[in-house]
CSV table of C-alpha atoms in Angstrom, one decimal:
chain,number,residue,atom,x,y,z
A,1,ALA,CA,10.0,-11.1,-8.2
A,2,GLN,CA,7.2,-9.7,-9.5
A,3,THR,CA,6.8,-6.3,-11.0
A,4,VAL,CA,3.5,-4.3,-11.4
A,5,THR,CA,3.4,-1.9,-14.4
A,6,GLN,CA,0.4,1.1,-14.2
A,7,SER,CA,1.5,2.8,-18.0
A,8,GLN,CA,-0.8,5.9,-17.4
A,9,PRO,CA,0.3,8.3,-14.9
A,10,GLU,CA,-2.5,10.6,-15.0
A,11,MET,CA,-6.1,10.0,-16.2
A,12,SER,CA,-9.1,12.2,-16.3
A,13,VAL,CA,-12.9,11.9,-16.7
A,14,GLN,CA,-16.0,13.7,-16.9
A,15,GLU,CA,-18.5,13.0,-13.6
A,16,ALA,CA,-20.7,10.6,-14.5
A,17,GLU,CA,-18.9,8.8,-17.2
A,18,THR,CA,-16.6,5.8,-17.1
A,19,VAL,CA,-12.9,5.6,-16.5
A,20,THR,CA,-10.6,2.4,-17.4
A,21,LEU,CA,-7.3,2.2,-15.6
A,22,SER,CA,-4.8,-0.6,-16.7
A,23,CYS,CA,-2.4,-2.7,-14.7
A,24,THR,CA,0.1,-5.4,-15.8
A,25,TYR,CA,2.0,-7.9,-13.7
A,26,ASP,CA,4.3,-10.0,-14.5
A,27,THR,CA,5.1,-13.1,-11.7
A,28,SER,CA,6.1,-16.4,-11.5
A,29,GLU,CA,3.8,-17.4,-8.6
A,30,SER,CA,0.4,-19.3,-9.3
A,31,ASN,CA,-1.7,-18.1,-6.4
A,32,TYR,CA,-1.5,-14.3,-5.6
A,33,TYR,CA,-4.1,-11.7,-5.1
A,34,LEU,CA,-4.6,-8.5,-6.6
A,35,PHE,CA,-6.0,-5.4,-5.4
A,36,TRP,CA,-6.5,-1.9,-6.3
A,37,TYR,CA,-6.3,0.5,-3.6
A,38,LYS,CA,-7.2,4.7,-3.6
A,39,GLN,CA,-4.8,7.1,-2.1
A,40,PRO,CA,-7.0,10.5,-1.9
A,41,PRO,CA,-5.2,13.6,-0.6
A,42,SER,CA,-5.2,12.1,3.0
A,43,ARG,CA,-3.0,9.6,1.7
A,44,GLN,CA,-4.8,7.1,3.9
A,45,MET,CA,-4.4,3.8,1.5
A,46,ILE,CA,-8.0,2.7,0.6
A,47,LEU,CA,-8.9,-0.6,-0.5
A,48,VAL,CA,-11.4,-0.3,-3.7
A,49,ILE,CA,-11.3,-4.0,-4.9
A,50,ARG,CA,-9.8,-7.4,-4.4
A,51,GLN,CA,-9.1,-10.3,-7.0
A,52,GLU,CA,-7.8,-13.9,-5.7
A,53,ALA,CA,-5.8,-15.1,-8.9
A,54,TYR,CA,-7.5,-18.6,-9.0
A,55,LYS,CA,-11.1,-17.3,-9.1
A,56,GLN,CA,-11.8,-16.7,-12.6
A,57,GLN,CA,-14.7,-14.5,-12.3
A,58,ASN,CA,-13.8,-10.6,-12.2
A,59,ALA,CA,-14.9,-8.9,-8.8
A,60,THR,CA,-17.2,-6.3,-8.3
A,61,GLU,CA,-17.5,-3.6,-5.7
A,62,ASN,CA,-20.9,-1.5,-6.8
A,63,ARG,CA,-19.3,1.3,-9.3
A,64,PHE,CA,-16.0,-0.6,-9.4
A,65,SER,CA,-15.4,-3.9,-11.1
A,66,VAL,CA,-12.4,-5.3,-13.0
A,67,ASN,CA,-11.3,-7.5,-16.0
A,68,PHE,CA,-8.9,-10.0,-14.8
A,69,GLN,CA,-7.2,-11.5,-17.4
A,70,LYS,CA,-4.5,-14.1,-15.7
A,71,ALA,CA,-2.9,-15.7,-18.8
A,72,ALA,CA,-2.0,-11.7,-20.3
A,73,LYS,CA,-1.3,-10.6,-16.8
A,74,SER,CA,-3.8,-8.4,-17.2
A,75,PHE,CA,-5.8,-6.5,-13.9
A,76,SER,CA,-8.1,-3.2,-15.4
A,77,LEU,CA,-10.1,-1.1,-13.2
A,78,LYS,CA,-13.3,0.2,-14.3
A,79,ILE,CA,-14.8,2.9,-12.6
A,80,SER,CA,-18.8,3.6,-14.0
A,81,ASP,CA,-20.7,6.5,-13.0
A,82,SER,CA,-17.3,8.5,-11.8
A,83,GLN,CA,-18.1,11.0,-8.7
A,84,LEU,CA,-15.9,14.1,-7.9
A,85,GLY,CA,-14.6,11.7,-4.7
A,86,ASP,CA,-12.9,9.2,-7.0
A,87,THR,CA,-10.5,11.8,-7.6
A,88,ALA,CA,-7.4,10.1,-6.1
A,89,MET,CA,-4.1,8.5,-6.7
A,90,TYR,CA,-4.9,4.7,-7.9
A,91,PHE,CA,-2.6,2.1,-7.0
A,92,CYS,CA,-2.4,-1.3,-8.6
A,93,ALA,CA,-0.9,-3.9,-6.0
A,94,PHE,CA,0.1,-7.7,-6.1
A,95,ILE,CA,0.2,-9.4,-3.0
A,96,SER,CA,2.2,-13.1,-2.8
A,97,ASN,CA,0.9,-15.9,-0.6
A,98,ALA,CA,3.5,-14.4,2.2
A,99,GLY,CA,1.5,-11.0,2.0
A,100,LYS,CA,4.7,-9.2,0.3
A,101,SER,CA,3.2,-6.1,-1.6
A,102,THR,CA,4.6,-5.0,-5.0
A,103,PHE,CA,2.6,-1.5,-6.0
A,104,GLY,CA,2.8,-0.2,-9.5
A,105,ASP,CA,3.5,3.5,-10.2
A,106,GLY,CA,0.1,4.6,-9.4
A,107,THR,CA,-2.2,6.7,-11.8
A,108,THR,CA,-3.4,9.8,-10.4
A,109,LEU,CA,-7.5,10.1,-11.7
A,110,THR,CA,-9.0,13.8,-12.4
A,111,VAL,CA,-12.8,13.7,-11.9
A,112,LYS,CA,-14.1,16.9,-13.9
A,113,PRO,CA,-17.7,18.5,-12.9
B,1,GLY,CA,-13.3,-4.1,12.0
B,2,ALA,CA,-9.0,-4.4,10.7
B,3,VAL,CA,-8.0,-1.4,11.5
B,4,VAL,CA,-4.6,-0.2,11.7
B,5,SER,CA,-3.4,2.6,14.0
B,6,GLN,CA,-0.1,4.6,13.0
B,7,HIS,CA,1.2,7.2,15.0
B,8,PRO,CA,2.4,10.2,15.0
B,9,SER,CA,0.4,11.6,12.0
B,10,TRP,CA,3.4,13.7,11.5
B,11,VAL,CA,6.6,14.5,13.1
B,12,ILE,CA,9.3,17.0,12.8
B,13,CYS,CA,12.6,16.7,14.3
B,14,LYS,CA,16.1,18.1,14.2
B,15,SER,CA,19.2,16.8,12.3
B,16,GLY,CA,21.2,13.7,14.5
B,17,THR,CA,17.9,12.8,16.9
B,18,SER,CA,16.1,9.6,16.4
B,19,VAL,CA,11.9,9.4,15.8
B,20,LYS,CA,9.9,6.3,16.3
B,21,ILE,CA,7.0,5.6,15.3
B,22,GLU,CA,4.2,3.2,15.8
B,23,CYS,CA,2.1,0.9,13.9
B,24,ARG,CA,-0.6,-0.9,15.5
B,25,SER,CA,-3.9,-3.4,14.7
B,26,LEU,CA,-6.3,-2.9,16.8
B,27,ASP,CA,-8.6,-5.7,16.2
B,28,PHE,CA,-7.1,-7.9,15.1
B,29,GLN,CA,-3.4,-9.9,15.4
B,30,ALA,CA,-0.7,-9.6,12.6
B,31,THR,CA,2.3,-12.0,12.7
B,32,THR,CA,3.6,-9.6,9.6
B,33,MET,CA,3.9,-6.2,9.3
B,34,PHE,CA,5.2,-4.0,6.3
B,35,TRP,CA,6.7,-0.5,6.3
B,36,TYR,CA,6.9,1.6,3.3
B,37,ARG,CA,8.4,4.9,2.5
B,38,GLN,CA,6.4,7.5,-0.1
B,39,PHE,CA,7.7,10.2,-1.6
B,40,PRO,CA,5.3,12.7,-3.1
B,41,LYS,CA,3.2,11.6,-6.1
B,42,GLN,CA,5.3,8.5,-5.9
B,43,SER,CA,4.5,4.6,-5.0
B,44,LEU,CA,4.9,2.8,-2.2
B,45,MET,CA,8.5,1.3,-1.7
B,46,LEU,CA,8.6,-1.5,0.2
B,47,MET,CA,11.5,-1.0,3.3
B,48,ALA,CA,11.0,-4.1,5.2
B,49,THR,CA,9.1,-7.1,6.8
B,50,SER,CA,8.5,-6.9,10.2
B,51,ASN,CA,7.7,-10.4,11.7
B,52,GLU,CA,6.7,-10.9,15.3
B,53,GLY,CA,9.2,-12.3,17.6
B,54,SER,CA,12.0,-12.8,15.3
B,55,LYS,CA,14.6,-9.9,12.9
B,56,ALA,CA,12.8,-8.2,10.1
B,57,THR,CA,13.8,-8.5,6.7
B,58,TYR,CA,15.3,-5.6,5.0
B,59,GLU,CA,14.6,-4.6,1.4
B,60,GLN,CA,17.8,-4.3,-1.2
B,61,GLY,CA,19.4,-0.2,-0.3
B,62,VAL,CA,17.5,-0.2,2.8
B,63,GLU,CA,20.2,0.6,5.5
B,64,LYS,CA,18.8,-1.7,8.9
B,65,ASP,CA,21.0,0.2,11.0
B,66,LYS,CA,19.3,3.3,10.1
B,67,PHE,CA,15.8,2.0,10.2
B,68,LEU,CA,15.5,-0.1,13.2
B,69,ILE,CA,12.6,-2.2,13.1
B,70,ASN,CA,11.0,-3.7,16.2
B,71,HIS,CA,8.1,-6.0,16.4
B,72,ALA,CA,7.4,-7.0,20.1
B,73,SER,CA,4.1,-8.3,20.0
B,74,LEU,CA,1.4,-9.1,17.9
B,75,THR,CA,0.0,-6.1,17.7
B,76,LEU,CA,2.5,-3.7,17.7
B,77,SER,CA,5.4,-2.8,15.0
B,78,THR,CA,7.7,0.1,15.6
B,79,LEU,CA,10.0,1.7,13.3
B,80,THR,CA,13.0,4.2,14.7
B,81,VAL,CA,14.7,6.3,12.2
B,82,THR,CA,18.1,6.9,13.9
B,83,SER,CA,20.3,10.2,13.4
B,84,ALA,CA,17.7,11.2,11.1
B,85,HIS,CA,19.0,13.5,8.4
B,86,PRO,CA,17.0,15.7,5.8
B,87,GLU,CA,16.9,13.3,3.2
B,88,ASP,CA,15.0,11.0,5.6
B,89,SER,CA,12.0,13.4,4.9
B,90,SER,CA,9.5,11.4,3.7
B,91,PHE,CA,6.0,9.5,4.6
B,92,TYR,CA,6.3,6.2,6.3
B,93,ILE,CA,2.8,3.6,6.2
B,94,CYS,CA,3.0,0.7,7.5
B,95,SER,CA,0.8,-2.2,6.8
B,96,ALA,CA,-0.5,-5.3,8.7
B,97,ASN,CA,-2.2,-8.6,7.2
B,98,PRO,CA,-4.0,-10.7,10.2
B,99,ALA,CA,-3.1,-13.8,11.1
B,100,GLY,CA,-4.2,-16.9,9.5
B,101,GLY,CA,-8.1,-16.8,8.0
B,102,THR,CA,-9.4,-15.5,4.2
B,103,ARG,CA,-7.7,-12.0,5.0
B,104,ALA,CA,-4.4,-13.2,5.8
B,105,THR,CA,-3.3,-11.9,2.2
B,106,GLU,CA,-4.9,-8.3,2.7
B,107,ALA,CA,-2.8,-5.8,3.6
B,108,PHE,CA,-4.4,-2.8,5.9
B,109,PHE,CA,-2.9,0.3,6.1
B,110,GLY,CA,-2.5,2.5,8.8
B,111,GLN,CA,-3.0,6.2,8.1
B,112,GLY,CA,0.9,7.2,7.4
B,113,THR,CA,3.5,9.6,9.2
B,114,ARG,CA,5.1,12.7,7.5
B,115,LEU,CA,8.4,12.7,8.7
B,116,THR,CA,10.3,16.3,8.5
B,117,VAL,CA,13.6,16.5,9.3
B,118,VAL,CA,14.9,19.7,9.7
């Protein structure tokens, strides 16, 4: 069974600054996928960034980047130049080869003006 | 591309009645769809895996007779909450994975359904 742990229930950051959300996971699988999803107040799940476990290079998407440490089973999300629209709940997710997802408990991020 | 539509967005029903929620993949085929339940400010809890043409696989603790899942086609899965009670009130979200290809393991989510049982 897979587990995903997000140890920061809440975080805040000033607009334009950088914030890092942490995520650790546990699995016995060798091939899997990791995602960060954003859930704004509308509750629509929005994909932020994706990382294939077999790729060593950290994924980046504009202001969003990850620090993927496979040996340590760590997958943190860095948000640069934070914007007010980044305020949301962020979920780290592990998806197995079979497509089954396991989510962390989430981190509520507040970007302050 | 990769749009998943969930209907209805919200529903209020009387205790004891049944409610059906639909999850459709609009521009791709999905051999597998997943149903989640989410309480306020909490994580998504996987309820069941819906497989086209076969029985759904339920997670431990989820009553299969209470939450009926039907995956009748490659683009539609339905979740029916039978004999709903106030404790079934929650936010239900579906996700679908495209069949095959490089995005087969990427989950696309519906908008969610807020169910209130009175």
